[in-house]
Amino acid sequence: MFLLLPGIDPYLQIFLLLALAPAVILMVYVYRLDPIDKEPGGLLWSLVLRGVLAGLIAGALEGVGMQALGLFTGLEPDSVQFTVVSDFVVVGAIEEGAKYWLMARKTWRNPSFNCRFDGVVYAVFTSLGFAAMENVMYGLTYGSGVLVQRAFMAIPAHMGFAVIFGLLYGQARCMSLRRRGLESAACIAGGYLLSVFLHGAYDSAAMVSSVVGDSLFLLVVATIYIVNLVVVRVAARHDCRIG
């Protein structure tokens, strides 16, 4: 894709290919799974951009959240306890919240949101927009070598978090249209908490170097791949209209 663009430094093209291709491939994968009505390109592109915006918002809020966490808990910033707690209540909560708040503002009442699986598509495109931006920043900070590992770990992880939320987001819209507001709210809250938990478990297990941490990390990664390769396909096969 990028290698066909004239006038751009070839090293920059390779960097962009490494940074962005994993997210694009997963977007195409989920788009093709959508079994009933394909979502409009303009809507999906806007969700990718909202994912990028969510990354910028989260970056600003996380700095404040880390300081607040230190003040309220008294934990040392370089301690294992601080790392684990912050991965759940700061990083996971803020990043997942920013992504899905911006996504919901664009999609909740959108006429294209007429099938349950659409919730998965919306969440994945938003989350992978976030992941693509984050990948570029990691590559610029730590070098392009880190992008290969992230292609198989961090990028699929962001998709896994999104699939979990998206499944319940689609169900929430279905419940809302049936005037079952309490159940709709419960689906959204449950999807958010589950995605935050998975995000926090992934980050903390990756950061804590120990036998337990390494074992937990492998378990979380296995769960993410099962969600991305099995759960999402089952959800697509059982899609239905909600209007």
XYZ file of C-alpha atoms in Angstrom:
243
model
C 0.000 0.000 0.000
C 2.494 2.630 1.194
C 5.278 1.226 -0.978
C 3.328 2.314 -4.046
C 3.298 5.974 -3.019
C 5.807 8.017 -5.034
C 7.829 10.805 -3.498
C 7.847 9.357 0.024
C 11.033 8.149 1.665
C 11.107 4.315 1.416
C 12.135 3.954 5.065
C 9.127 6.023 6.096
C 6.905 3.861 3.919
C 8.230 0.681 5.548
C 7.728 2.218 9.000
C 4.130 3.168 8.198
C 3.493 -0.280 6.746
C 4.740 -1.957 9.926
C 2.842 0.452 12.159
C -0.519 0.565 10.383
C -0.910 -2.670 8.417
C -1.802 -4.907 11.416
C -4.701 -2.638 12.398
C -5.888 -2.317 8.787
C -5.791 -6.097 8.271
C -7.930 -6.679 11.359
C -10.389 -3.984 10.288
C -10.815 -5.702 6.924
C -11.198 -9.053 8.695
C -14.070 -7.803 10.867
C -15.662 -5.833 8.014
C -15.849 -8.980 5.896
C -17.420 -10.930 8.747
C -20.375 -8.513 8.897
C -23.068 -10.808 7.458
C -26.104 -8.622 6.821
C -25.549 -4.947 6.009
C -22.023 -3.662 5.445
C -21.448 -0.389 7.264
C -20.898 2.833 5.263
C -17.263 3.659 4.579
C -17.677 7.237 5.751
C -19.014 6.096 9.120
C -16.197 3.592 9.603
C -13.544 6.130 8.648
C -14.993 8.602 11.149
C -14.781 5.922 13.847
C -11.116 5.309 13.055
C -10.473 9.033 13.489
C -12.432 9.008 16.748
C -10.171 6.209 17.902
C -7.163 8.409 17.182
C -8.814 11.256 19.105
C -9.514 8.868 21.979
C -5.808 8.098 22.133
C -4.948 11.779 22.454
C -7.606 12.310 25.131
C -6.511 9.225 27.057
C -2.878 10.313 26.959
C -3.773 13.597 28.630
C -6.105 12.062 31.217
C -3.796 9.220 32.184
C -1.132 11.628 33.426
C -3.673 13.213 35.766
C -5.011 9.804 36.755
C -1.561 8.491 37.682
C -0.934 11.464 39.940
C -4.356 11.121 41.574
C -3.827 7.405 42.122
C -0.535 8.056 43.873
C -2.095 10.673 46.126
C -5.145 8.613 47.084
C -3.430 5.254 47.558
C -0.010 6.276 48.822
C 1.585 3.630 46.593
C 5.059 4.235 45.214
C 4.923 4.841 41.439
C 7.689 2.288 40.812
C 6.061 -0.472 42.898
C 4.409 -3.589 41.478
C 1.219 -2.734 43.366
C 1.014 0.694 41.724
C 1.629 -0.814 38.297
C -1.141 -3.388 38.656
C -3.707 -0.994 40.133
C -2.968 1.734 37.592
C -3.280 -0.693 34.676
C -6.870 -1.394 35.719
C -8.254 1.827 37.235
C -6.289 4.389 35.208
C -5.048 2.986 31.883
C -7.775 0.416 31.236
C -10.639 2.541 32.542
C -9.600 5.716 30.733
C -8.602 4.192 27.392
C -11.667 1.985 27.079
C -13.919 4.795 28.311
C -12.544 7.342 25.839
C -12.871 4.955 22.899
C -16.431 3.877 23.574
C -17.749 7.258 24.656
C -16.652 8.800 21.349
C -17.891 5.762 19.432
C -21.330 5.829 21.081
C -21.836 9.527 20.358
C -21.434 8.760 16.666
C -23.264 5.449 16.395
C -25.972 5.008 19.048
C -28.730 6.720 17.065
C -27.160 6.270 13.632
C -29.630 4.712 11.147
C -26.923 2.294 10.009
C -26.910 0.700 13.474
C -29.589 -1.824 12.538
C -27.946 -5.171 13.340
C -26.498 -6.577 16.532
C -23.074 -7.329 15.000
C -22.750 -3.676 14.002
C -21.771 -2.996 17.612
C -18.720 -5.211 17.148
C -17.766 -3.506 13.886
C -18.045 -0.038 15.416
C -16.072 -0.946 18.524
C -13.320 -2.687 16.552
C -12.828 0.156 14.065
C -12.686 2.710 16.878
C -10.331 0.602 18.952
C -8.028 -0.172 16.043
C -7.880 3.512 15.136
C -6.655 4.025 18.685
C -4.215 1.105 18.357
C -2.822 2.360 15.038
C -2.090 5.791 16.489
C -0.536 4.205 19.580
C 1.563 1.940 17.351
C 2.985 4.885 15.452
C 3.901 6.582 18.742
C 5.567 3.423 20.072
C 7.517 3.022 16.842
C 8.736 6.612 16.946
C 9.721 6.267 20.610
C 11.293 2.794 20.729
C 12.154 2.081 17.099
C 10.466 0.035 14.398
C 11.690 -3.242 15.926
C 8.972 -3.057 18.581
C 6.263 -3.017 15.898
C 6.724 -6.683 14.967
C 5.919 -7.865 18.484
C 3.028 -5.427 18.792
C 1.546 -6.758 15.546
C 0.926 -10.111 17.237
C 0.234 -8.915 20.772
C -0.936 -5.351 21.376
C -2.943 -4.806 18.179
C -4.959 -8.058 18.485
C -5.392 -7.226 22.180
C -7.099 -3.931 21.347
C -9.382 -5.789 18.971
C -10.191 -8.347 21.677
C -11.155 -5.621 24.152
C -13.365 -4.104 21.459
C -15.103 -7.352 20.521
C -16.092 -7.911 24.150
C -17.588 -4.446 24.428
C -19.086 -4.492 20.932
C -21.011 -7.698 21.532
C -22.780 -6.176 24.508
C -23.092 -2.760 22.853
C -25.053 -4.330 20.003
C -27.225 -6.172 22.509
C -27.720 -2.929 24.440
C -29.045 -1.196 21.331
C -31.406 -4.106 20.744
C -32.716 -3.839 24.323
C -33.063 -0.067 23.990
C -35.237 -0.349 20.898
C -37.447 -2.786 22.796
C -37.781 -0.168 25.570
C -35.874 -2.298 28.054
C -33.701 0.530 29.316
C -32.392 -1.149 32.461
C -31.186 -4.186 30.548
C -29.643 -1.921 27.909
C -27.707 0.011 30.538
C -26.600 -3.247 32.175
C -25.230 -4.487 28.841
C -23.223 -1.299 28.304
C -21.888 -1.303 31.864
C -21.046 -4.998 31.672
C -19.293 -4.641 28.330
C -17.272 -1.708 29.579
C -16.214 -3.434 32.806
C -15.271 -6.632 30.997
C -13.166 -4.750 28.440
C -11.468 -2.768 31.220
C -10.746 -5.969 33.131
C -9.237 -7.685 30.089
C -7.228 -4.573 29.247
C -5.925 -4.253 32.798
C -5.073 -7.954 32.999
C -3.167 -7.764 29.701
C -1.177 -4.664 30.649
C -0.351 -5.695 34.212
C 0.669 -9.241 33.228
C 2.901 -7.821 30.484
C 4.543 -5.382 32.913
C 5.065 -7.659 35.921
C 7.994 -9.994 35.360
C 7.383 -13.183 37.328
C 6.281 -16.758 36.836
C 2.729 -15.806 37.780
C 2.810 -12.707 35.578
C 4.146 -14.630 32.576
C 1.560 -17.382 33.022
C -1.244 -14.843 33.332
C -0.002 -13.027 30.249
C -0.106 -16.215 28.166
C -3.616 -16.951 29.468
C -4.829 -13.444 28.600
C -3.251 -13.583 25.124
C -4.858 -16.995 24.511
C -8.220 -15.561 25.600
C -7.809 -12.615 23.239
C -7.052 -14.873 20.279
C -10.040 -17.094 21.094
C -12.236 -13.984 21.176
C -10.798 -12.709 17.892
C -10.850 -15.980 15.979
C -13.787 -17.896 17.467
C -16.166 -15.687 19.437
C -16.348 -12.976 16.790
C -17.147 -15.526 14.072
C -19.872 -17.132 16.154
C -21.356 -13.682 16.799
C -21.326 -12.925 13.078
C -23.086 -16.186 12.233
C -25.822 -15.415 14.755
C -26.299 -11.793 13.766
C -29.813 -10.413 13.489
C -31.575 -7.160 12.737
C -32.515 -5.044 15.729
C -34.739 -2.430 14.132
